[in-house]
JSON list of C-alpha atoms in Angstrom, two decimals:
[
{"chain": "A", "resi": 15, "resn": "MET", "atom": "CA", "xyz": [-0.07, 0.43, -0.70]},
{"chain": "A", "resi": 16, "resn": "ASP", "atom": "CA", "xyz": [1.17, 3.69, -1.14]},
{"chain": "A", "resi": 17, "resn": "PHE", "atom": "CA", "xyz": [0.01, 6.12, 1.89]},
{"chain": "A", "resi": 18, "resn": "SER", "atom": "CA", "xyz": [0.16, 5.46, 6.14]},
{"chain": "A", "resi": 19, "resn": "VAL", "atom": "CA", "xyz": [-2.23, 3.89, 8.39]},
{"chain": "A", "resi": 20, "resn": "SER", "atom": "CA", "xyz": [-0.53, 5.23, 10.91]},
{"chain": "A", "resi": 21, "resn": "ASN", "atom": "CA", "xyz": [-3.63, 7.21, 11.47]},
{"chain": "A", "resi": 22, "resn": "LEU", "atom": "CA", "xyz": [-6.79, 4.29, 11.57]},
{"chain": "A", "resi": 23, "resn": "ALA", "atom": "CA", "xyz": [-7.44, 2.18, 13.49]},
{"chain": "A", "resi": 24, "resn": "ILE", "atom": "CA", "xyz": [-9.27, -1.35, 12.90]},
{"chain": "A", "resi": 25, "resn": "THR", "atom": "CA", "xyz": [-11.76, -2.83, 15.66]},
{"chain": "A", "resi": 26, "resn": "ILE", "atom": "CA", "xyz": [-13.60, -5.90, 14.94]},
{"chain": "A", "resi": 27, "resn": "LEU", "atom": "CA", "xyz": [-17.42, -6.23, 16.66]},
{"chain": "A", "resi": 28, "resn": "ALA", "atom": "CA", "xyz": [-17.89, -9.68, 18.24]},
{"chain": "A", "resi": 29, "resn": "ALA", "atom": "CA", "xyz": [-19.85, -9.48, 21.62]},
{"chain": "A", "resi": 30, "resn": "GLY", "atom": "CA", "xyz": [-22.81, -11.15, 20.77]},
{"chain": "A", "resi": 31, "resn": "GLU", "atom": "CA", "xyz": [-24.25, -14.29, 21.33]},
{"chain": "A", "resi": 32, "resn": "SER", "atom": "CA", "xyz": [-25.40, -15.78, 18.21]},
{"chain": "A", "resi": 33, "resn": "LYS", "atom": "CA", "xyz": [-28.61, -17.11, 19.47]},
{"chain": "A", "resi": 34, "resn": "ARG", "atom": "CA", "xyz": [-30.09, -17.38, 15.98]},
{"chain": "A", "resi": 35, "resn": "MET", "atom": "CA", "xyz": [-27.16, -19.00, 14.40]},
{"chain": "A", "resi": 36, "resn": "GLY", "atom": "CA", "xyz": [-27.72, -21.84, 17.49]},
{"chain": "A", "resi": 37, "resn": "SER", "atom": "CA", "xyz": [-23.27, -21.50, 18.01]},
{"chain": "A", "resi": 38, "resn": "PRO", "atom": "CA", "xyz": [-20.85, -19.18, 18.56]},
{"chain": "A", "resi": 39, "resn": "LYS", "atom": "CA", "xyz": [-20.55, -17.74, 15.11]},
{"chain": "A", "resi": 40, "resn": "ALA", "atom": "CA", "xyz": [-17.02, -16.95, 15.90]},
{"chain": "A", "resi": 41, "resn": "PHE", "atom": "CA", "xyz": [-16.32, -19.92, 15.84]},
{"chain": "A", "resi": 42, "resn": "LEU", "atom": "CA", "xyz": [-17.58, -21.96, 12.06]},
{"chain": "A", "resi": 43, "resn": "GLN", "atom": "CA", "xyz": [-15.56, -22.56, 9.52]},
{"chain": "A", "resi": 44, "resn": "ILE", "atom": "CA", "xyz": [-14.56, -22.00, 6.68]},
{"chain": "A", "resi": 45, "resn": "GLU", "atom": "CA", "xyz": [-12.28, -23.61, 4.01]},
{"chain": "A", "resi": 46, "resn": "GLY", "atom": "CA", "xyz": [-10.21, -24.56, 6.92]},
{"chain": "A", "resi": 47, "resn": "LYS", "atom": "CA", "xyz": [-10.47, -20.79, 8.93]},
{"chain": "A", "resi": 48, "resn": "THR", "atom": "CA", "xyz": [-12.67, -19.53, 11.78]},
{"chain": "A", "resi": 49, "resn": "LEU", "atom": "CA", "xyz": [-15.21, -17.09, 10.86]},
{"chain": "A", "resi": 50, "resn": "LEU", "atom": "CA", "xyz": [-12.31, -15.31, 13.72]},
{"chain": "A", "resi": 51, "resn": "GLU", "atom": "CA", "xyz": [-8.94, -16.11, 12.74]},
{"chain": "A", "resi": 52, "resn": "ARG", "atom": "CA", "xyz": [-10.59, -14.82, 8.76]},
{"chain": "A", "resi": 53, "resn": "ILE", "atom": "CA", "xyz": [-11.02, -11.71, 9.95]},
{"chain": "A", "resi": 54, "resn": "LEU", "atom": "CA", "xyz": [-8.75, -11.35, 12.08]},
{"chain": "A", "resi": 55, "resn": "SER", "atom": "CA", "xyz": [-6.02, -11.95, 9.79]},
{"chain": "A", "resi": 56, "resn": "ILE", "atom": "CA", "xyz": [-7.96, -9.95, 6.56]},
{"chain": "A", "resi": 57, "resn": "ALA", "atom": "CA", "xyz": [-7.26, -7.42, 8.52]},
{"chain": "A", "resi": 58, "resn": "LYS", "atom": "CA", "xyz": [-3.81, -8.02, 9.81]},
{"chain": "A", "resi": 59, "resn": "GLU", "atom": "CA", "xyz": [-3.35, -8.03, 5.82]},
{"chain": "A", "resi": 60, "resn": "THR", "atom": "CA", "xyz": [-3.50, -3.89, 5.81]},
{"chain": "A", "resi": 61, "resn": "ASN", "atom": "CA", "xyz": [-0.59, -3.01, 7.82]},
{"chain": "A", "resi": 62, "resn": "VAL", "atom": "CA", "xyz": [-3.04, -1.00, 10.75]},
{"chain": "A", "resi": 63, "resn": "GLN", "atom": "CA", "xyz": [-1.24, -1.45, 13.59]},
{"chain": "A", "resi": 64, "resn": "ASN", "atom": "CA", "xyz": [-4.56, -0.71, 15.76]},
{"chain": "A", "resi": 65, "resn": "ILE", "atom": "CA", "xyz": [-6.32, -3.52, 15.51]},
{"chain": "A", "resi": 66, "resn": "PHE", "atom": "CA", "xyz": [-9.54, -4.36, 18.53]},
{"chain": "A", "resi": 67, "resn": "LEU", "atom": "CA", "xyz": [-11.42, -7.14, 19.08]},
{"chain": "A", "resi": 68, "resn": "VAL", "atom": "CA", "xyz": [-14.44, -6.38, 21.13]},
{"chain": "A", "resi": 69, "resn": "THR", "atom": "CA", "xyz": [-15.39, -9.68, 23.00]},
{"chain": "A", "resi": 70, "resn": "GLY", "atom": "CA", "xyz": [-18.65, -9.89, 24.94]},
{"chain": "A", "resi": 71, "resn": "ALA", "atom": "CA", "xyz": [-20.68, -13.56, 25.48]},
{"chain": "A", "resi": 72, "resn": "TYR", "atom": "CA", "xyz": [-17.78, -15.63, 24.37]},
{"chain": "A", "resi": 73, "resn": "HIS", "atom": "CA", "xyz": [-14.56, -13.15, 25.77]},
{"chain": "A", "resi": 74, "resn": "GLN", "atom": "CA", "xyz": [-12.75, -16.40, 27.24]},
{"chain": "A", "resi": 75, "resn": "GLU", "atom": "CA", "xyz": [-13.22, -18.68, 24.03]},
{"chain": "A", "resi": 76, "resn": "MET", "atom": "CA", "xyz": [-11.78, -15.63, 22.18]},
{"chain": "A", "resi": 77, "resn": "ILE", "atom": "CA", "xyz": [-8.76, -15.00, 24.05]},
{"chain": "A", "resi": 78, "resn": "GLU", "atom": "CA", "xyz": [-6.77, -18.11, 23.05]},
{"chain": "A", "resi": 79, "resn": "THR", "atom": "CA", "xyz": [-7.19, -16.97, 19.32]},
{"chain": "A", "resi": 80, "resn": "VAL", "atom": "CA", "xyz": [-6.05, -13.85, 19.36]},
{"chain": "A", "resi": 81, "resn": "LYS", "atom": "CA", "xyz": [-3.78, -13.44, 22.36]},
{"chain": "A", "resi": 82, "resn": "LYS", "atom": "CA", "xyz": [-0.13, -14.23, 19.48]},
{"chain": "A", "resi": 83, "resn": "LEU", "atom": "CA", "xyz": [-1.98, -12.12, 16.86]},
{"chain": "A", "resi": 84, "resn": "GLY", "atom": "CA", "xyz": [-1.20, -8.81, 18.83]},
{"chain": "A", "resi": 85, "resn": "VAL", "atom": "CA", "xyz": [-4.93, -7.93, 18.97]},
{"chain": "A", "resi": 86, "resn": "GLU", "atom": "CA", "xyz": [-5.45, -5.81, 21.29]},
{"chain": "A", "resi": 87, "resn": "VAL", "atom": "CA", "xyz": [-8.90, -7.45, 23.67]},
{"chain": "A", "resi": 88, "resn": "LEU", "atom": "CA", "xyz": [-12.09, -5.10, 24.55]},
{"chain": "A", "resi": 89, "resn": "PHE", "atom": "CA", "xyz": [-14.06, -6.61, 26.83]},
{"chain": "A", "resi": 90, "resn": "ASN", "atom": "CA", "xyz": [-17.91, -5.62, 26.72]},
{"chain": "A", "resi": 91, "resn": "SER", "atom": "CA", "xyz": [-19.31, -6.18, 29.77]},
{"chain": "A", "resi": 92, "resn": "ALA", "atom": "CA", "xyz": [-22.55, -4.51, 28.35]},
{"chain": "A", "resi": 93, "resn": "TRP", "atom": "CA", "xyz": [-22.32, -6.98, 25.34]},
{"chain": "A", "resi": 94, "resn": "GLN", "atom": "CA", "xyz": [-26.56, -7.90, 26.24]},
{"chain": "A", "resi": 95, "resn": "GLU", "atom": "CA", "xyz": [-27.57, -4.40, 25.04]},
{"chain": "A", "resi": 96, "resn": "GLY", "atom": "CA", "xyz": [-26.82, -4.92, 21.37]},
{"chain": "A", "resi": 97, "resn": "MET", "atom": "CA", "xyz": [-24.02, -3.43, 19.18]},
{"chain": "A", "resi": 98, "resn": "ALA", "atom": "CA", "xyz": [-24.41, 0.06, 20.11]},
{"chain": "A", "resi": 99, "resn": "SER", "atom": "CA", "xyz": [-22.69, -1.26, 23.33]},
{"chain": "A", "resi": 100, "resn": "SER", "atom": "CA", "xyz": [-19.73, -2.25, 21.45]},
{"chain": "A", "resi": 101, "resn": "LEU", "atom": "CA", "xyz": [-19.08, 1.01, 19.19]},
{"chain": "A", "resi": 102, "resn": "ARG", "atom": "CA", "xyz": [-19.01, 2.79, 22.83]},
{"chain": "A", "resi": 103, "resn": "THR", "atom": "CA", "xyz": [-16.45, 0.39, 23.65]},
{"chain": "A", "resi": 104, "resn": "SER", "atom": "CA", "xyz": [-14.51, 0.56, 20.45]},
{"chain": "A", "resi": 105, "resn": "ILE", "atom": "CA", "xyz": [-14.83, 4.39, 20.84]},
{"chain": "A", "resi": 106, "resn": "GLU", "atom": "CA", "xyz": [-13.67, 4.80, 24.11]},
{"chain": "A", "resi": 107, "resn": "ALA", "atom": "CA", "xyz": [-10.63, 2.79, 23.58]},
{"chain": "A", "resi": 108, "resn": "VAL", "atom": "CA", "xyz": [-9.87, 4.82, 20.26]},
{"chain": "A", "resi": 109, "resn": "ASN", "atom": "CA", "xyz": [-10.08, 7.91, 21.59]},
{"chain": "A", "resi": 110, "resn": "LYS", "atom": "CA", "xyz": [-7.29, 7.35, 23.90]},
{"chain": "A", "resi": 111, "resn": "ASN", "atom": "CA", "xyz": [-5.12, 7.34, 20.97]},
{"chain": "A", "resi": 112, "resn": "PRO", "atom": "CA", "xyz": [-5.02, 11.35, 19.36]},
{"chain": "A", "resi": 113, "resn": "THR", "atom": "CA", "xyz": [-2.91, 10.39, 17.09]},
{"chain": "A", "resi": 114, "resn": "ILE", "atom": "CA", "xyz": [-5.94, 7.39, 15.36]},
{"chain": "A", "resi": 115, "resn": "LYS", "atom": "CA", "xyz": [-8.06, 9.98, 12.49]},
{"chain": "A", "resi": 116, "resn": "GLY", "atom": "CA", "xyz": [-10.55, 6.68, 11.05]},
{"chain": "A", "resi": 117, "resn": "MET", "atom": "CA", "xyz": [-11.72, 4.32, 13.00]},
{"chain": "A", "resi": 118, "resn": "LEU", "atom": "CA", "xyz": [-12.72, 1.28, 10.42]},
{"chain": "A", "resi": 119, "resn": "VAL", "atom": "CA", "xyz": [-15.61, -1.14, 12.14]},
{"chain": "A", "resi": 120, "resn": "LEU", "atom": "CA", "xyz": [-16.18, -4.81, 10.66]},
{"chain": "A", "resi": 121, "resn": "LEU", "atom": "CA", "xyz": [-18.29, -7.22, 11.74]},
{"chain": "A", "resi": 122, "resn": "ILE", "atom": "CA", "xyz": [-16.82, -11.23, 11.62]},
{"chain": "A", "resi": 123, "resn": "ASP", "atom": "CA", "xyz": [-20.17, -12.70, 10.21]},
{"chain": "A", "resi": 124, "resn": "GLN", "atom": "CA", "xyz": [-19.61, -10.77, 6.52]},
{"chain": "A", "resi": 125, "resn": "PRO", "atom": "CA", "xyz": [-17.21, -13.89, 4.72]},
{"chain": "A", "resi": 126, "resn": "TYR", "atom": "CA", "xyz": [-16.92, -11.64, 1.77]},
{"chain": "A", "resi": 127, "resn": "VAL", "atom": "CA", "xyz": [-14.86, -9.00, 3.11]},
{"chain": "A", "resi": 128, "resn": "ASN", "atom": "CA", "xyz": [-11.42, -9.43, 1.72]},
{"chain": "A", "resi": 129, "resn": "LYS", "atom": "CA", "xyz": [-8.31, -7.45, 2.07]},
{"chain": "A", "resi": 130, "resn": "GLN", "atom": "CA", "xyz": [-8.88, -6.05, -1.51]},
{"chain": "A", "resi": 131, "resn": "LEU", "atom": "CA", "xyz": [-12.00, -4.08, 0.28]},
{"chain": "A", "resi": 132, "resn": "LEU", "atom": "CA", "xyz": [-10.66, -2.35, 3.31]},
{"chain": "A", "resi": 133, "resn": "GLU", "atom": "CA", "xyz": [-7.12, -1.59, 0.88]},
{"chain": "A", "resi": 134, "resn": "ASN", "atom": "CA", "xyz": [-10.48, 0.48, -1.15]},
{"chain": "A", "resi": 135, "resn": "LEU", "atom": "CA", "xyz": [-11.74, 1.98, 2.03]},
{"chain": "A", "resi": 136, "resn": "ILE", "atom": "CA", "xyz": [-8.36, 3.33, 3.58]},
{"chain": "A", "resi": 137, "resn": "SER", "atom": "CA", "xyz": [-6.94, 4.80, 0.32]},
{"chain": "A", "resi": 138, "resn": "THR", "atom": "CA", "xyz": [-10.08, 6.54, 0.08]},
{"chain": "A", "resi": 139, "resn": "PHE", "atom": "CA", "xyz": [-10.50, 7.87, 3.54]},
{"chain": "A", "resi": 140, "resn": "GLN", "atom": "CA", "xyz": [-6.98, 8.73, 3.71]},
{"chain": "A", "resi": 141, "resn": "LYS", "atom": "CA", "xyz": [-7.26, 10.86, 0.74]},
{"chain": "A", "resi": 142, "resn": "ASN", "atom": "CA", "xyz": [-10.55, 12.28, 1.81]},
{"chain": "A", "resi": 143, "resn": "PRO", "atom": "CA", "xyz": [-10.22, 12.28, 5.96]},
{"chain": "A", "resi": 144, "resn": "ASN", "atom": "CA", "xyz": [-12.63, 14.42, 6.70]},
{"chain": "A", "resi": 145, "resn": "LYS", "atom": "CA", "xyz": [-15.62, 12.49, 5.80]},
{"chain": "A", "resi": 146, "resn": "PRO", "atom": "CA", "xyz": [-16.52, 8.62, 5.72]},
{"chain": "A", "resi": 147, "resn": "VAL", "atom": "CA", "xyz": [-16.26, 5.86, 3.53]},
{"chain": "A", "resi": 148, "resn": "ALA", "atom": "CA", "xyz": [-18.64, 3.16, 3.54]},
{"chain": "A", "resi": 149, "resn": "SER", "atom": "CA", "xyz": [-19.13, 0.10, 1.40]},
{"chain": "A", "resi": 150, "resn": "TYR", "atom": "CA", "xyz": [-22.37, 0.62, -0.55]},
{"chain": "A", "resi": 151, "resn": "TYR", "atom": "CA", "xyz": [-24.99, -2.69, -1.25]},
{"chain": "A", "resi": 152, "resn": "LYS", "atom": "CA", "xyz": [-28.24, -2.77, -1.23]},
{"chain": "A", "resi": 153, "resn": "ASN", "atom": "CA", "xyz": [-28.88, 0.74, -1.61]},
{"chain": "A", "resi": 154, "resn": "VAL", "atom": "CA", "xyz": [-27.62, 1.25, 1.71]},
{"chain": "A", "resi": 155, "resn": "ASN", "atom": "CA", "xyz": [-24.17, 1.78, 3.20]},
{"chain": "A", "resi": 156, "resn": "GLY", "atom": "CA", "xyz": [-23.08, 0.15, 5.40]},
{"chain": "A", "resi": 157, "resn": "VAL", "atom": "CA", "xyz": [-20.19, -1.77, 7.07]},
{"chain": "A", "resi": 158, "resn": "PRO", "atom": "CA", "xyz": [-16.98, -2.22, 6.81]},
{"chain": "A", "resi": 159, "resn": "ALA", "atom": "CA", "xyz": [-17.07, 1.23, 7.27]},
{"chain": "A", "resi": 160, "resn": "ILE", "atom": "CA", "xyz": [-14.50, 3.97, 8.02]},
{"chain": "A", "resi": 161, "resn": "PHE", "atom": "CA", "xyz": [-15.64, 6.39, 10.58]},
{"chain": "A", "resi": 162, "resn": "PRO", "atom": "CA", "xyz": [-13.67, 10.31, 10.67]},
{"chain": "A", "resi": 163, "resn": "ARG", "atom": "CA", "xyz": [-13.53, 11.43, 14.58]},
{"chain": "A", "resi": 164, "resn": "ALA", "atom": "CA", "xyz": [-15.77, 13.96, 13.96]},
{"chain": "A", "resi": 165, "resn": "MET", "atom": "CA", "xyz": [-18.76, 11.23, 13.90]},
{"chain": "A", "resi": 166, "resn": "TRP", "atom": "CA", "xyz": [-17.74, 9.36, 17.32]},
{"chain": "A", "resi": 167, "resn": "GLN", "atom": "CA", "xyz": [-19.77, 10.75, 19.02]},
{"chain": "A", "resi": 168, "resn": "GLU", "atom": "CA", "xyz": [-22.63, 10.58, 16.94]},
{"chain": "A", "resi": 169, "resn": "LEU", "atom": "CA", "xyz": [-21.56, 6.20, 17.82]},
{"chain": "A", "resi": 170, "resn": "LEU", "atom": "CA", "xyz": [-21.39, 6.83, 21.40]},
{"chain": "A", "resi": 171, "resn": "ASP", "atom": "CA", "xyz": [-24.73, 8.24, 21.59]},
{"chain": "A", "resi": 172, "resn": "LEU", "atom": "CA", "xyz": [-26.31, 5.25, 19.59]},
{"chain": "A", "resi": 173, "resn": "SER", "atom": "CA", "xyz": [-28.22, 2.87, 21.98]},
{"chain": "A", "resi": 174, "resn": "GLY", "atom": "CA", "xyz": [-30.48, -0.81, 22.00]},
{"chain": "A", "resi": 175, "resn": "ASP", "atom": "CA", "xyz": [-28.89, -3.05, 18.97]},
{"chain": "A", "resi": 176, "resn": "LYS", "atom": "CA", "xyz": [-28.41, 0.40, 16.60]},
{"chain": "A", "resi": 177, "resn": "GLY", "atom": "CA", "xyz": [-25.37, -0.49, 14.73]},
{"chain": "A", "resi": 178, "resn": "ALA", "atom": "CA", "xyz": [-24.08, 2.31, 13.09]},
{"chain": "A", "resi": 179, "resn": "ARG", "atom": "CA", "xyz": [-25.56, 1.76, 9.57]},
{"chain": "A", "resi": 180, "resn": "GLN", "atom": "CA", "xyz": [-28.50, 4.49, 10.60]},
{"chain": "A", "resi": 181, "resn": "LEU", "atom": "CA", "xyz": [-25.82, 7.31, 10.71]},
{"chain": "A", "resi": 182, "resn": "LEU", "atom": "CA", "xyz": [-24.36, 6.56, 7.73]},
{"chain": "A", "resi": 183, "resn": "ASN", "atom": "CA", "xyz": [-27.20, 6.65, 5.89]},
{"chain": "A", "resi": 184, "resn": "LYS", "atom": "CA", "xyz": [-28.72, 9.54, 6.91]},
{"chain": "A", "resi": 185, "resn": "ARG", "atom": "CA", "xyz": [-25.96, 12.06, 5.53]},
{"chain": "A", "resi": 186, "resn": "GLU", "atom": "CA", "xyz": [-25.01, 13.11, 2.27]},
{"chain": "A", "resi": 187, "resn": "ASP", "atom": "CA", "xyz": [-20.96, 12.91, 2.90]},
{"chain": "A", "resi": 188, "resn": "VAL", "atom": "CA", "xyz": [-20.49, 9.53, 2.50]},
{"chain": "A", "resi": 189, "resn": "ILE", "atom": "CA", "xyz": [-18.33, 7.84, 0.34]},
{"chain": "A", "resi": 190, "resn": "SER", "atom": "CA", "xyz": [-19.37, 4.96, -1.29]},
{"chain": "A", "resi": 191, "resn": "ILE", "atom": "CA", "xyz": [-17.39, 1.65, -2.04]},
{"chain": "A", "resi": 192, "resn": "PRO", "atom": "CA", "xyz": [-19.41, -1.25, -4.01]},
{"chain": "A", "resi": 193, "resn": "PHE", "atom": "CA", "xyz": [-19.08, -4.04, -1.76]},
{"chain": "A", "resi": 194, "resn": "LEU", "atom": "CA", "xyz": [-22.04, -6.31, -3.95]},
{"chain": "A", "resi": 195, "resn": "LYS", "atom": "CA", "xyz": [-21.75, -9.50, -1.73]},
{"chain": "A", "resi": 196, "resn": "GLY", "atom": "CA", "xyz": [-22.17, -6.95, 1.38]},
{"chain": "A", "resi": 197, "resn": "ALA", "atom": "CA", "xyz": [-25.10, -8.54, 1.82]},
{"chain": "A", "resi": 198, "resn": "ILE", "atom": "CA", "xyz": [-24.37, -11.37, 2.83]},
{"chain": "A", "resi": 199, "resn": "ASP", "atom": "CA", "xyz": [-23.93, -11.99, 6.67]},
{"chain": "A", "resi": 200, "resn": "LEU", "atom": "CA", "xyz": [-24.65, -15.81, 8.68]},
{"chain": "A", "resi": 201, "resn": "ASP", "atom": "CA", "xyz": [-27.45, -14.91, 10.95]},
{"chain": "A", "resi": 202, "resn": "TYR", "atom": "CA", "xyz": [-28.86, -18.96, 10.99]},
{"chain": "A", "resi": 203, "resn": "PRO", "atom": "CA", "xyz": [-27.39, -22.04, 10.43]},
{"chain": "A", "resi": 204, "resn": "SER", "atom": "CA", "xyz": [-29.26, -22.15, 6.77]},
{"chain": "A", "resi": 205, "resn": "ASP", "atom": "CA", "xyz": [-27.35, -18.81, 5.42]},
{"chain": "A", "resi": 206, "resn": "PHE", "atom": "CA", "xyz": [-24.17, -20.88, 6.36]},
{"chain": "A", "resi": 207, "resn": "ASP", "atom": "CA", "xyz": [-24.98, -24.04, 5.04]},
{"chain": "A", "resi": 208, "resn": "GLN", "atom": "CA", "xyz": [-25.42, -22.23, 1.68]},
{"chain": "A", "resi": 209, "resn": "LEU", "atom": "CA", "xyz": [-22.47, -20.26, 1.48]},
{"chain": "A", "resi": 210, "resn": "LYS", "atom": "CA", "xyz": [-20.79, -23.51, 1.63]},
{"chain": "A", "resi": 211, "resn": "ARG", "atom": "CA", "xyz": [-22.27, -24.76, -1.12]},
{"chain": "A", "resi": 212, "resn": "ALA", "atom": "CA", "xyz": [-20.79, -21.35, -2.84]},
{"chain": "A", "resi": 213, "resn": "ASP", "atom": "CA", "xyz": [-17.64, -20.24, -3.98]},
{"chain": "A", "resi": 214, "resn": "LEU", "atom": "CA", "xyz": [-16.27, -18.23, -1.47]}
]
């Protein structure tokens, strides 16, 4: 990559209970890797040094996977509230470093996220460091997305199971990066079964 990533942080939200899936999504295996290992590996490939994993329901089980990877684990004690609490946990950690100007938010259950997508988001943000940069699919902006520091207070103000998508879609300054398969996520066992039959 021909640009600096020192002013970025990546946060991976993995605090949920996976109730609809019936087992922890993080440990579902695709092509010999768990979803958790896969998203951590992709995040590391960007060369961003400030990488955070937000845990909750399966905190202890995840620690073993990540401690050898140089990723900082953030335990979200309010994980039962929903995604907003994980975003708050992320912001509170990232905010301590004044050199970080943007936070890239990732989920563990979007199996088609890859290094190229993240590099597109990052390079676009570096050229437009005051604007949010989001993945675009199903006619809306969503995550993965990079939120500039100026938006962090809005993330802190979210509550319940509201994620960042609602913030992205009420703004006119969002830069959209097409991600055709972004809408494919894993909520139910049938989603995972379908993915295993597809060409990842």
